Steps between C-alpha positions, in 0.01 A plus 500: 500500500340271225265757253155469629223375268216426791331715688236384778263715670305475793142665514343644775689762668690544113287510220175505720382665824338297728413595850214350786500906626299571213239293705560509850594851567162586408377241730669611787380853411864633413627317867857391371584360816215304496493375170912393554391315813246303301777411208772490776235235708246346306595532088814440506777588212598108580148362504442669174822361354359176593201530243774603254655168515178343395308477816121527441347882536211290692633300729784790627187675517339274760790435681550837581142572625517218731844671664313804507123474504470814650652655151332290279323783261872703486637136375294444246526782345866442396403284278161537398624907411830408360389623211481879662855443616599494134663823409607686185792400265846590566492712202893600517610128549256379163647817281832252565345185488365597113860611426640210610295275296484737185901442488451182371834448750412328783252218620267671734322273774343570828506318870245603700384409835133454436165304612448298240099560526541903520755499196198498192386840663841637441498334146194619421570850630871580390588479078872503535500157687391314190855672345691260701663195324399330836407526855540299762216546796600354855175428556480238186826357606394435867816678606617904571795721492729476684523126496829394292227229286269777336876679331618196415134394310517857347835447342444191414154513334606813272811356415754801653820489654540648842798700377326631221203651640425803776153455724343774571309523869400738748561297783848455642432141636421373157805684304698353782462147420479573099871560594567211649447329209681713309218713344631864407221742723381783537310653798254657330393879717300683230510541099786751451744277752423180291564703156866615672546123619447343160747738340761341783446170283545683168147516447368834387127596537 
């Protein structure tokens, strides 16, 4: 294994927690079985992927409603509270991300799955995303994980070999097809896990 000198993160789910309960489940007046018919049915995890890859907040928005006219208030609040659905900091996986970049040793990127419209909250709101030497949003690219184009952009745009470099993601479809493209991964599970991981590349936190 070549010495790795890259190191790509994803966001949400890693370095920040992001969840449409925080909404909903007070909505649906703690009903969970309720609230996961309504993102099982009506807002989708694949309809909201679609916004990632550029699709206008708006028009999903509309679409949606005139499906389901009958759920046209629980709709628009997805968007028009996103803001709510915004949690805290993953405070464990930033205490790494500062290490990493204090080193001086690596190059230190991020790939994130992300509306491109939604994305200046998150700037606005989180510090340790302006540490980044860059980040490439889906949502700016018109593209999304796990689509081969969006890895290939990455690597390509900050300059890293594929060899060189471990991406770090919490969800298994996306470290599956960093892999195919020969992308060192790991399947990131919580801040201690990814600490013990990074030591498997000779990386100590």
């Amino acid at each position: 294994m070549k010495k790795i000198d890259t190191i790509i993160f994803d966001l949400g789910g890693v370095l920040i927690d992001w969840n449409p309960e925080y909404v909903y489940l007070d909505v649906f007046e703690g009903d969970r079985e309720k609230m996961q018919w309504f993102f099982d049915t009506i807002c989708t995890h694949d309809w909201n992927e679609n916004q990632d890859a550029g699709y206008p907040l708006a028009k999903a928005t509309e679409e949606r409603i005139a499906l389901f006219p009958e759920h046209e208030e629980l709709i628009k609040m997805f968007y028009g509270r996103w803001e709510e659905m915004l949690g805290e900091a993953i405070e464990g996986t930033v205490d790494i991300l500062k290490k990493l970049i204090d080193s001086k040793q690596f190059k230190v990127v991020a790939l994130t799955n992300w509306s491109h419209e939604t994305f200046p909250v998150a700037l606005e709101t989180f510090d340790f995303l302006h540490w980044f030497e860059g980040i490439l949003v889906s949502g700016e690219e018109k593209t999304r994980k796990p689509f081969k184009d969006i890895y290939e952009l990455t690597l390509n745009r900050f300059n890293i070999e594929a060899e060189n470099s471990v991406f770090i993601d919490d969800n298994l479809r996306n470290i599956n097809a960093a892999k195919e493209l020969g992308i060192n991964t790991i399947h990131f599970q919580n801040p201690d896990q990814l600490k013990a991981e990074l030591k498997s590349f000779d990386i100590a936190i």
